[in-house]
Coordinates of C-alpha atoms (C1' of nucleotides) in Angstrom, one line a residue:
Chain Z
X1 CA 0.0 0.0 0.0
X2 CA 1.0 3.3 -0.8
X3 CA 1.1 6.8 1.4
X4 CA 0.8 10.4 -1.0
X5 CA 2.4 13.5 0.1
X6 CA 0.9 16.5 -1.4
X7 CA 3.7 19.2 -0.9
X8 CA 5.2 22.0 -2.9
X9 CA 8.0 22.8 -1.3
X10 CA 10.7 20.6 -3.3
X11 CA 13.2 19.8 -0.3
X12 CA 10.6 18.9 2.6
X13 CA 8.9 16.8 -0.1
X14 CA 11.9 15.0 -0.8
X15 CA 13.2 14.2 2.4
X16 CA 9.8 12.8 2.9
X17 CA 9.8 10.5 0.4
X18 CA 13.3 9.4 0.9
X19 CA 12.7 8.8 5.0
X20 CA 8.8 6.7 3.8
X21 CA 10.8 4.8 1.1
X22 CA 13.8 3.8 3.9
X23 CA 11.1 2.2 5.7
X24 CA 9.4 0.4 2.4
X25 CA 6.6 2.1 1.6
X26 CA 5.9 2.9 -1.9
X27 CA 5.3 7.1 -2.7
X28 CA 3.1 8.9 -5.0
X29 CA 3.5 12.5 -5.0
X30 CA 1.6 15.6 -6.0
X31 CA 2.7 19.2 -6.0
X32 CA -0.8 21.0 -5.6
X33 CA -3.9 20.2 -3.9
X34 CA -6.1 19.3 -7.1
X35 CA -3.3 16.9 -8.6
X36 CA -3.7 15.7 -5.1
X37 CA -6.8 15.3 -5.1
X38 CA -7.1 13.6 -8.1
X39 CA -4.8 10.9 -7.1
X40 CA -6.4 10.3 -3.8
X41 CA -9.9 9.8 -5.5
X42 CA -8.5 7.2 -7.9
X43 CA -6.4 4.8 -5.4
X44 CA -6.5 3.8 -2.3
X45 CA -3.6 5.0 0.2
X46 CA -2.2 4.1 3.7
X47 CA -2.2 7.9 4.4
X48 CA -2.2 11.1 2.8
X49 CA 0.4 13.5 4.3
X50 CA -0.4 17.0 2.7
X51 CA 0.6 20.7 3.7
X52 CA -1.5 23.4 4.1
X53 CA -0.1 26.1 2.0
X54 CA -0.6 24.4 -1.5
X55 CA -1.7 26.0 -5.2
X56 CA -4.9 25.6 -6.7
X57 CA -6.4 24.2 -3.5
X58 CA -5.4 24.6 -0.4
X59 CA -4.9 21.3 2.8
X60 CA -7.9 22.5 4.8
X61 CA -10.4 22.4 1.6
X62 CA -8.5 19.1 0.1
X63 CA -9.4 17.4 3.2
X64 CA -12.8 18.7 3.4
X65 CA -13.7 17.7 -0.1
X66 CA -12.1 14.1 0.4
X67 CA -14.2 13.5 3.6
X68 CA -17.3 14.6 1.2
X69 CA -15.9 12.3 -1.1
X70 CA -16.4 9.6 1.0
X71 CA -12.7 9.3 1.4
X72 CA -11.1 8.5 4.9
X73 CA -7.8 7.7 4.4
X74 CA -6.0 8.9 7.2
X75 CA -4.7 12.6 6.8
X76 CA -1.4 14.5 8.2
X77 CA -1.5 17.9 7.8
X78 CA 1.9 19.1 8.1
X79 CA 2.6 23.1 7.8
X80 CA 4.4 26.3 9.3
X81 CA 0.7 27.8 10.4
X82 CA 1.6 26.6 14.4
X83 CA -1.6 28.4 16.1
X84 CA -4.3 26.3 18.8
X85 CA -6.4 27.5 16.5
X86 CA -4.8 26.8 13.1
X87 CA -4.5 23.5 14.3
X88 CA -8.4 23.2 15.6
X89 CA -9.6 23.9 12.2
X90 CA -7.1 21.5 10.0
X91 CA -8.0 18.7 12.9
X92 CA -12.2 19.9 12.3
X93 CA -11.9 19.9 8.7
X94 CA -11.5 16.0 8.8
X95 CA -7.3 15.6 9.3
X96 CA -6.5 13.1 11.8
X97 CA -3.2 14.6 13.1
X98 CA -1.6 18.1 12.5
X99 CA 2.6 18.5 12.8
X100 CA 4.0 22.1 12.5
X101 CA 7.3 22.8 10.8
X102 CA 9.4 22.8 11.6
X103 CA 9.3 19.4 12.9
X104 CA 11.4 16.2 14.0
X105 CA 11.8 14.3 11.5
X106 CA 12.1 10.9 13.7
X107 CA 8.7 12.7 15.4
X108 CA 7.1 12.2 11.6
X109 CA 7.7 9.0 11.6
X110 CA 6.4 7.9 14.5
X111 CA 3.2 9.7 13.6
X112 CA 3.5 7.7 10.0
X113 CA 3.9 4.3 12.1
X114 CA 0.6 5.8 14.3
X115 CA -2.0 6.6 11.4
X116 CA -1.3 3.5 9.4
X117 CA -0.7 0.7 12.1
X118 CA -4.5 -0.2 11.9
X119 CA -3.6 -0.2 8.1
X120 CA -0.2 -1.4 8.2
X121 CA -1.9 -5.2 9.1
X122 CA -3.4 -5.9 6.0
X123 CA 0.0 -4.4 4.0
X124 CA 3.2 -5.5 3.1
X125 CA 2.0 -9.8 3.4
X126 CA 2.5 -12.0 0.7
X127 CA 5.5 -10.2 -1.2
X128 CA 8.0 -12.2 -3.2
X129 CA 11.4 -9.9 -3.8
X130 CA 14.7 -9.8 -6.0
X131 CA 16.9 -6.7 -6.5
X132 CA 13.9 -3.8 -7.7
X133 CA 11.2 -7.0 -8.7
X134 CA 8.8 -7.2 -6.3
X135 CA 5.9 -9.8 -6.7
X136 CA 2.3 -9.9 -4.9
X137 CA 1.0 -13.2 -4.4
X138 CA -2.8 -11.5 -3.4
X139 CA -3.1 -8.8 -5.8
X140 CA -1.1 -10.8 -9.0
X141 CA 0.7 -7.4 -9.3
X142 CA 4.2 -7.6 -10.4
X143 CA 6.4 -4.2 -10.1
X144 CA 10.1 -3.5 -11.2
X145 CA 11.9 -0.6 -9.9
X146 CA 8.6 1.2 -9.4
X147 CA 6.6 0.7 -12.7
X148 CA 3.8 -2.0 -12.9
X149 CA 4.0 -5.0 -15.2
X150 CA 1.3 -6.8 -16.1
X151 CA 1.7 -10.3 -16.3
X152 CA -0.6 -13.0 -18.0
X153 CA -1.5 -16.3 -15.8
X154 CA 1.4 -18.1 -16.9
X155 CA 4.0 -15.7 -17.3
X156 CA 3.0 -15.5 -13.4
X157 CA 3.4 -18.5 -12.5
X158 CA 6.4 -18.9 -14.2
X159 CA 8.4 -16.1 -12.8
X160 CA 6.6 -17.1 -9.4
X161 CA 8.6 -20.3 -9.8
X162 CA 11.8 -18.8 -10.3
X163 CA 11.9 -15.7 -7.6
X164 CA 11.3 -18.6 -5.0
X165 CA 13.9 -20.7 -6.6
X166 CA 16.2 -17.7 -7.1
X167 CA 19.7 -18.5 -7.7
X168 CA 19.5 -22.0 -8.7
X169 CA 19.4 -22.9 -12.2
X170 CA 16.1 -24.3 -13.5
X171 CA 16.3 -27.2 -16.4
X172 CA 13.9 -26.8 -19.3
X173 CA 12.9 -30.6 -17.7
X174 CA 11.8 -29.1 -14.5
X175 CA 9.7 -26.0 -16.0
X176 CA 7.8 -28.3 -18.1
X177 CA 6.7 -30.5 -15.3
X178 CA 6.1 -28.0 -12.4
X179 CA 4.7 -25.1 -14.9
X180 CA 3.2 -27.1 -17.8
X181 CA 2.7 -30.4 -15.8
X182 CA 3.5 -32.6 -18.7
X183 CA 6.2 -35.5 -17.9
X184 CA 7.7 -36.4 -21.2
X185 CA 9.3 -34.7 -24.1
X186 CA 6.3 -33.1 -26.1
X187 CA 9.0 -31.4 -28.9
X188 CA 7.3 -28.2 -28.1
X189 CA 9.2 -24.9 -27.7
X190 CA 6.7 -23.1 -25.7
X191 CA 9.4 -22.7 -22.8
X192 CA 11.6 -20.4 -24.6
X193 CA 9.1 -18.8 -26.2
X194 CA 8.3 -17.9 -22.6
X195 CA 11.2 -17.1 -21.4
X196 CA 11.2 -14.4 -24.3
X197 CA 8.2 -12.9 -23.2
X198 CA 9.5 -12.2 -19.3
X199 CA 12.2 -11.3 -20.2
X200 CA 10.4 -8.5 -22.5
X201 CA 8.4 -7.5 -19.7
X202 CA 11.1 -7.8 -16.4
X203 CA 14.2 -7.5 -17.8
X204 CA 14.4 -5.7 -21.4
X205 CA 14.0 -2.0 -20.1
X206 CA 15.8 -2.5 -16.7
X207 CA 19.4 -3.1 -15.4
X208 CA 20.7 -5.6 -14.0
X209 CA 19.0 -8.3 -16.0
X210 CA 18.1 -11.2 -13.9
X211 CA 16.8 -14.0 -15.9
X212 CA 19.9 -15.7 -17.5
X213 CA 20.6 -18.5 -19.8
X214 CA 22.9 -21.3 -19.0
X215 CA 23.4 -23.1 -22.3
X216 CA 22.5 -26.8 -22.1
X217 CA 21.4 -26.5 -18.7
X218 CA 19.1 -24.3 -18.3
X219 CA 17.6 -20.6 -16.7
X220 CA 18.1 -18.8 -13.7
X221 CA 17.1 -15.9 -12.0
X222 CA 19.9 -14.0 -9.8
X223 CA 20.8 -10.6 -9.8
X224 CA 24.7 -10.0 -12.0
X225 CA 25.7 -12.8 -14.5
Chain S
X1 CA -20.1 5.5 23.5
X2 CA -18.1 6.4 26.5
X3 CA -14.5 8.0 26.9
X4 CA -12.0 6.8 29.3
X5 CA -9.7 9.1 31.7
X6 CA -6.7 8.0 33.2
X7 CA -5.3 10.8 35.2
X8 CA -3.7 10.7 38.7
X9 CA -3.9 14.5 39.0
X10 CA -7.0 15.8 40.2
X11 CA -7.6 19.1 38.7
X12 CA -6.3 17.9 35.6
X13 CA -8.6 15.6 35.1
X14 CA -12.1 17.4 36.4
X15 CA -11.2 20.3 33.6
X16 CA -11.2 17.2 30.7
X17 CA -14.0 15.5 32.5
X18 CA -15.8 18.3 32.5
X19 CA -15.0 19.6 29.2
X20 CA -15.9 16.5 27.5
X21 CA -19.3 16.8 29.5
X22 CA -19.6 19.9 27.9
X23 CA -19.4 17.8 24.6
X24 CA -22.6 15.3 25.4
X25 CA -19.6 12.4 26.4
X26 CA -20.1 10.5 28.7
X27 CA -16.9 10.0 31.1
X28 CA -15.4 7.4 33.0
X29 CA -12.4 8.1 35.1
X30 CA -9.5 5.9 36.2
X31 CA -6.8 7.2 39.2
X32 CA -4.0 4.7 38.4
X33 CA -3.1 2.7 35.0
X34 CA -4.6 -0.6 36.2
X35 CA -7.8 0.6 37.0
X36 CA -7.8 2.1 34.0
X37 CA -6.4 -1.5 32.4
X38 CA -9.7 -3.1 33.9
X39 CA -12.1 -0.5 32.9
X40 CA -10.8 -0.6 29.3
X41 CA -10.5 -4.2 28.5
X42 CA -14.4 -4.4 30.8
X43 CA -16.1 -2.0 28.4
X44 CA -15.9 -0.5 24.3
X45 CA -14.6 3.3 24.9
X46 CA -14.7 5.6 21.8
X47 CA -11.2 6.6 23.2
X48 CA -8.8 6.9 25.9
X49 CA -7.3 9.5 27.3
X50 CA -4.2 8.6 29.7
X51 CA -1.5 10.5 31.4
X52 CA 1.9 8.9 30.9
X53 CA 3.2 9.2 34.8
X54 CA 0.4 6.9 36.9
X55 CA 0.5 5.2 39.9
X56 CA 1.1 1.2 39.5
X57 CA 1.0 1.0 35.6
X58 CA 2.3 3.7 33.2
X59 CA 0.9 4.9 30.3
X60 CA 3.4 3.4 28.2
X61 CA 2.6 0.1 29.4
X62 CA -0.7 0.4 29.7
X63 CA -0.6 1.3 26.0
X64 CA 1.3 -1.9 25.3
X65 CA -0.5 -4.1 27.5
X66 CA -3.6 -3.3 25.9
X67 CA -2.8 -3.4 22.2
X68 CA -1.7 -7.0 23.5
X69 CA -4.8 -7.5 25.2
X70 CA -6.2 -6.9 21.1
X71 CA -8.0 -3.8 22.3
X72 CA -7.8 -1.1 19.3
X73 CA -9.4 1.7 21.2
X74 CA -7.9 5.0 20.2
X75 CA -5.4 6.6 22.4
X76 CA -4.6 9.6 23.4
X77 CA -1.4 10.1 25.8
X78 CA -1.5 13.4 27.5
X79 CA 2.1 14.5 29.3
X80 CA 4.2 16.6 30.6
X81 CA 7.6 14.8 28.6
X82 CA 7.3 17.1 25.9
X83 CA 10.8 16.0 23.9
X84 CA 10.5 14.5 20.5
X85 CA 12.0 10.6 22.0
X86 CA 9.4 10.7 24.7
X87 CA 6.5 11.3 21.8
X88 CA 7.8 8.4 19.8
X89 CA 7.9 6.1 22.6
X90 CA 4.6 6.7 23.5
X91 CA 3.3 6.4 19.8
X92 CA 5.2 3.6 19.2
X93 CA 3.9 1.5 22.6
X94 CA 0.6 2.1 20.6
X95 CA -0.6 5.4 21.3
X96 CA -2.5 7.2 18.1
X97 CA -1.8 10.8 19.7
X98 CA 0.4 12.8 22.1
X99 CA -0.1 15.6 23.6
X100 CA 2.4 17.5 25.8
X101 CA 0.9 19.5 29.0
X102 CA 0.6 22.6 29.2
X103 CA -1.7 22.0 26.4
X104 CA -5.1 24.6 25.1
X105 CA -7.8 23.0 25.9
X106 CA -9.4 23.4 22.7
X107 CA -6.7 21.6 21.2
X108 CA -7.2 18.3 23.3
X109 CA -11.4 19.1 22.2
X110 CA -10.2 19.3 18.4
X111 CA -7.7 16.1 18.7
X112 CA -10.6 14.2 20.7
X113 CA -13.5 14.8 17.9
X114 CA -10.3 13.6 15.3
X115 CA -10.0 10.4 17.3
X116 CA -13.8 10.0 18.1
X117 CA -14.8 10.8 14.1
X118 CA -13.9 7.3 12.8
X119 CA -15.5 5.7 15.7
X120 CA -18.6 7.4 15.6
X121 CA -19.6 6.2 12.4
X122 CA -17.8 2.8 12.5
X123 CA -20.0 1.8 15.3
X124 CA -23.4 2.1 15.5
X125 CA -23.9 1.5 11.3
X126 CA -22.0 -1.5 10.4
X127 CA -20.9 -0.7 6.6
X128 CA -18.2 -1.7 4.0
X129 CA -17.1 0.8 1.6
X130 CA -14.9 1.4 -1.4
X131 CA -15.1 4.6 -3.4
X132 CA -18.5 5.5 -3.6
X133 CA -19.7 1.9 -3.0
X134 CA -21.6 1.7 0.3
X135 CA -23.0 -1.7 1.5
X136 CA -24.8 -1.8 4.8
X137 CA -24.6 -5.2 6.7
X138 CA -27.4 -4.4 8.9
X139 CA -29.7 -3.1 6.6
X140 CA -28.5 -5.5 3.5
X141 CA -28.8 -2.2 1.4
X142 CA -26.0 -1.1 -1.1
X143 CA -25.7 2.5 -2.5
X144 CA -23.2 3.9 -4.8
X145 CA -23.1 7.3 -6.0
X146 CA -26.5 8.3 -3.4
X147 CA -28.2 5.5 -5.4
X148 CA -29.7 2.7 -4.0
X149 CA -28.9 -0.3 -5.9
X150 CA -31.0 -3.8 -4.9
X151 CA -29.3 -7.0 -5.0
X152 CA -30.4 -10.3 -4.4
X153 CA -29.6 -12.4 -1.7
X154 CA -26.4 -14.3 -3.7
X155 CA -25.5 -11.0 -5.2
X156 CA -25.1 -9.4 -1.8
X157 CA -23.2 -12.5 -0.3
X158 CA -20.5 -12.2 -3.4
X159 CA -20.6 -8.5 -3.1
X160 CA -19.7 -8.2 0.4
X161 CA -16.7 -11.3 0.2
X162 CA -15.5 -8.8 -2.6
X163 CA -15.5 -5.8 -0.2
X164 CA -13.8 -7.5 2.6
X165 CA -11.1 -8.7 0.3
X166 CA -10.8 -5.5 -2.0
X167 CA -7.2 -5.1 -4.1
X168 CA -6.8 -9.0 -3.8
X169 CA -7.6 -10.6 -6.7
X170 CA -9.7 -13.8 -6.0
X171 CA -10.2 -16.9 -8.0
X172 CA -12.7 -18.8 -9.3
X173 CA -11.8 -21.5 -7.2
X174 CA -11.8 -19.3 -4.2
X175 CA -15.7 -18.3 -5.2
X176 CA -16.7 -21.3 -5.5
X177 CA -15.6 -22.5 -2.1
X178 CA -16.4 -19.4 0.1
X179 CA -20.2 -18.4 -1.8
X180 CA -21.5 -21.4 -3.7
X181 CA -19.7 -24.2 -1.3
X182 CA -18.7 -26.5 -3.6
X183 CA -15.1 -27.8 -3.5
X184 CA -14.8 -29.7 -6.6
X185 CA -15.2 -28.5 -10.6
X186 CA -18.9 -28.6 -11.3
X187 CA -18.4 -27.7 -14.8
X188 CA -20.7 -25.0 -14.4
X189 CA -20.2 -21.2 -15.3
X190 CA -22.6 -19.6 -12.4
X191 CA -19.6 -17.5 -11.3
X192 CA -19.6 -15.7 -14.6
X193 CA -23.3 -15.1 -15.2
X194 CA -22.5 -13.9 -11.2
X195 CA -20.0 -11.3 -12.4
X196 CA -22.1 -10.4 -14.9
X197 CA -25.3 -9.6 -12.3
X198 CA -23.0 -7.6 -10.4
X199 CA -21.1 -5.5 -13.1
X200 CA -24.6 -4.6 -14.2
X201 CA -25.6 -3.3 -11.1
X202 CA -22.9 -1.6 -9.2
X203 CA -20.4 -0.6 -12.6
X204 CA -22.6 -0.3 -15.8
X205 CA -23.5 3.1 -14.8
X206 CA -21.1 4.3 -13.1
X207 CA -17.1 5.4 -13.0
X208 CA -14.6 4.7 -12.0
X209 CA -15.3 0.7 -12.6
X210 CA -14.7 -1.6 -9.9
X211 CA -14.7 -4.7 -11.0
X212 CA -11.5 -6.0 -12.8
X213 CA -11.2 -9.5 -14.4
X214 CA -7.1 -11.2 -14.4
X215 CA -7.4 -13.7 -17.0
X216 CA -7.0 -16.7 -15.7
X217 CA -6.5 -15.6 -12.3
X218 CA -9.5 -14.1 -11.1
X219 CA -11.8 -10.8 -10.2
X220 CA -10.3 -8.2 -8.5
X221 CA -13.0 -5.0 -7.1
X222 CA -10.2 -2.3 -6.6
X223 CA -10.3 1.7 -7.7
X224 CA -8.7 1.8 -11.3
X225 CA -6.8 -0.9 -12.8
Chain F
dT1 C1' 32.6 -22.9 -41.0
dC2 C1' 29.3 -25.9 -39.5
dT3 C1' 26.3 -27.3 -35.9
dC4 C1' 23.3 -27.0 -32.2
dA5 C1' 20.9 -24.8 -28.7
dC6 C1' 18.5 -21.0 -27.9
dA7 C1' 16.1 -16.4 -29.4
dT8 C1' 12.7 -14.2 -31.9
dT9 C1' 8.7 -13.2 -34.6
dA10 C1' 4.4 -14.0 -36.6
dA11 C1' 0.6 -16.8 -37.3
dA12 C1' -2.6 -20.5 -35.8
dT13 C1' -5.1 -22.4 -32.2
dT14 C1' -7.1 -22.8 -28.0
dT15 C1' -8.9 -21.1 -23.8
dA16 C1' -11.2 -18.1 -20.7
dC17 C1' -14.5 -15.1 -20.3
dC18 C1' -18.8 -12.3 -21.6
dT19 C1' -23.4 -12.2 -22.9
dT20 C1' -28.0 -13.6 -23.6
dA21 C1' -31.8 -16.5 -23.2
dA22 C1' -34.2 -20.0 -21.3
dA23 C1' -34.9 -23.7 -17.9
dA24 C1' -35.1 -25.0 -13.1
dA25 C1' -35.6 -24.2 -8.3
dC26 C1' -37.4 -21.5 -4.7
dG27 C1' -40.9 -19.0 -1.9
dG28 C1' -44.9 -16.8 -0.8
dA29 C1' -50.0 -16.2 -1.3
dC30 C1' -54.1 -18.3 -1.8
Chain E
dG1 C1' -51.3 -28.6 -2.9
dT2 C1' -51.2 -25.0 -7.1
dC3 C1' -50.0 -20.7 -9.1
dC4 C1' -46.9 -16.9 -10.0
dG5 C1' -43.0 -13.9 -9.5
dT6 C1' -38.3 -14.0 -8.3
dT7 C1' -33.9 -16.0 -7.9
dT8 C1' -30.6 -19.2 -9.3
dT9 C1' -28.5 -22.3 -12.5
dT10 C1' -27.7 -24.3 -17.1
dA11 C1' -26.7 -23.9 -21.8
dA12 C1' -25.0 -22.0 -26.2
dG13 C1' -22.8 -18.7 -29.2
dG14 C1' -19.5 -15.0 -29.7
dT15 C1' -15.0 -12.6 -28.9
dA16 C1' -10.7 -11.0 -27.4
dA17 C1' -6.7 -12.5 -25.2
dA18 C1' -3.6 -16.1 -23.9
dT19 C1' -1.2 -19.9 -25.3
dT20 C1' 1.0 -22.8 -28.6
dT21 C1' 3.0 -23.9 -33.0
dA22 C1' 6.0 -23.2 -36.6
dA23 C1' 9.4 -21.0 -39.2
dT24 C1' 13.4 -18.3 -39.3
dG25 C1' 17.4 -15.8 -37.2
dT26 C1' 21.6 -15.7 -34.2
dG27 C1' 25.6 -16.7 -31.7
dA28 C1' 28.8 -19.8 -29.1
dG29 C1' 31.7 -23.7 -29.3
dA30 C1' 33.8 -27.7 -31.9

DNA sequence: TCTCACATTAAATTTACCTTAAAAACGGAC
DNA sequence: GTCCGTTTTTAAGGTAAATTTAATGTGAGA
């Protein structure tokens, strides 16, 4: 699951990002409150972290129009306006915490680990992982260094089979049984044809390829050759 | 619903009390941390508001011992260890606020509606959601977009396993098993007339869709594809 | 340079799913 | 019980996408 930080301001933004990604969590980001808004309406986040001081549409109506949206993803406000008061009405106009710059970083955090504990219990579960791939077994979505690849069924299963079996090498003998299920030599070349279609999707547009050939032996998936 | 107090000092605690009063809650009070143990694993509060420095059982462990205990109760810690360490300890030991004394006390009123928002409407109506897909489980009704949509009694049951399970994509097999009960392959294609029952219903009219077919996977209900 | 194992591409085939209609089962009302 | 409306299931035809086949290209090692 993901967390969006609405935030202008280039350097808050991206020490942000880079202190939510340390601790695994994916980032979307958008630099004004309707972009923000937008994105929020489409997905589904962990959290929405959002200053108040924003173009086109400012933290205190975002939130409002996002709780009228039916939207109640938890929301930190996070801003330099440090009044009781400026505080009551960002907590009133639907936020569920409010942080004042400047701030703690480590105290962000905690309040990150706060909002989306109740969250945080369905997340991060049945993730397979090598180098940037990332593979998740309940929502058949497969992601490499931050972009989505969409996978057919069996191009699933099959790089299913090697991420868990990552680092040994797989005989063409073996795929056929455990991915095609048939036990003798059907002088087919689906296999390779296969393996050409991963390695379009996974490794073609990204370094270091993973999926490697081992001439009369077979495939394997490890990160360097 | 009922709020919890937790607060060894006496004049502290009548000015919440009665402040909260003030608000139509209605207050129960603790003097040390287990008292206030028994009272909160006894009874559902809407939330709890605890001192850190109590007689017999801190707040920090009262925190722990009863996010241990499974009791999700918001929880507000309200001190006078105001440095940045003591706020993520007491977040971290479960706490969803912190407040450092001397606090305004329209402050604590703004942070206790926050806290009390999600609760309010969680409890007394018992309904799933996603986007602008309401379904009530008391009232079997479903609404999306202010429209009430009828659905039969199979419809509903498929409908709601979607909901609880929304972003996973779920299989045919899975269907079959949780809503119709059968565990072997019946040859039959009910699921998909199913599918297509719903889609008319709850997506044909309506944006963004919901409903996403993997093929040969499964159905997925999530926002956008 | 020849061979073999694998890579690549496009075309053929098959499967999974959608849609519609009609049949069967169910549940009140009488 | 019978009738009738509703819900659930079966069945059949159509379609797009996934899978497989087949034909050709390429590069490493003898």
């Amino acid at each position: 699951m993901k967390i969006l930080i609405i935030e202008d301001e280039v350097k808050t933004l991206q020490l942000i990002k880079q202190g939510l990604e340390e601790q695994q969590w994916e980032v979307d980001i958008a630099y004004d409150g309707s972009m923000g808004f937008q994105l929020a309406t489409r997905q589904a986040y962990a959290l929405i972290i959002s200053d108040i001081i924003l173009p086109m549409l400012n933290g205190l109506e975002l939130c409002k129009k996002l709780r009228q949206a039916g939207i109640d993803t938890p929301i930190l406000l996070l801003t330099a306006l440090g009044t009781t008061d400026d505080k009551i009405t960002g907590l009133d106009a639907g936020a569920d915490d409010y942080l004042c710059k400047p701030f703690e970083f480590k105290e962000l955090m905690a309040r990150v680990r706060a909002l989306t504990r109740r969250m945080g219990s369905i997340v991060h579960t049945n993730l397979l992982k090598i180098a940037d791939l990332e593979m998740d077994l309940d929502t058949k979505t497969v992601v490499r260094a931050g972009k989505e690849i969409s996978l057919t069924a069996k191009e699933f299963t099959l790089l299913e089979y090697f991420i868990r079996h990552q680092g040994r090498v797989i005989s063409k003998v073996e795929l056929a049984e455990k991915i095609w299920d048939v036990t003798f030599d059907t002088g087919t070349n689906v296999i390779e044809v296969y393996m050409n279609f991963l390695r379009k999707k996974i490794d073609k547009d990204f370094e270091p390829k993973l999926l490697h050939t081992q001439i009369g032996m077979g495939y394997v998936l490890k990160i360097v050759s």
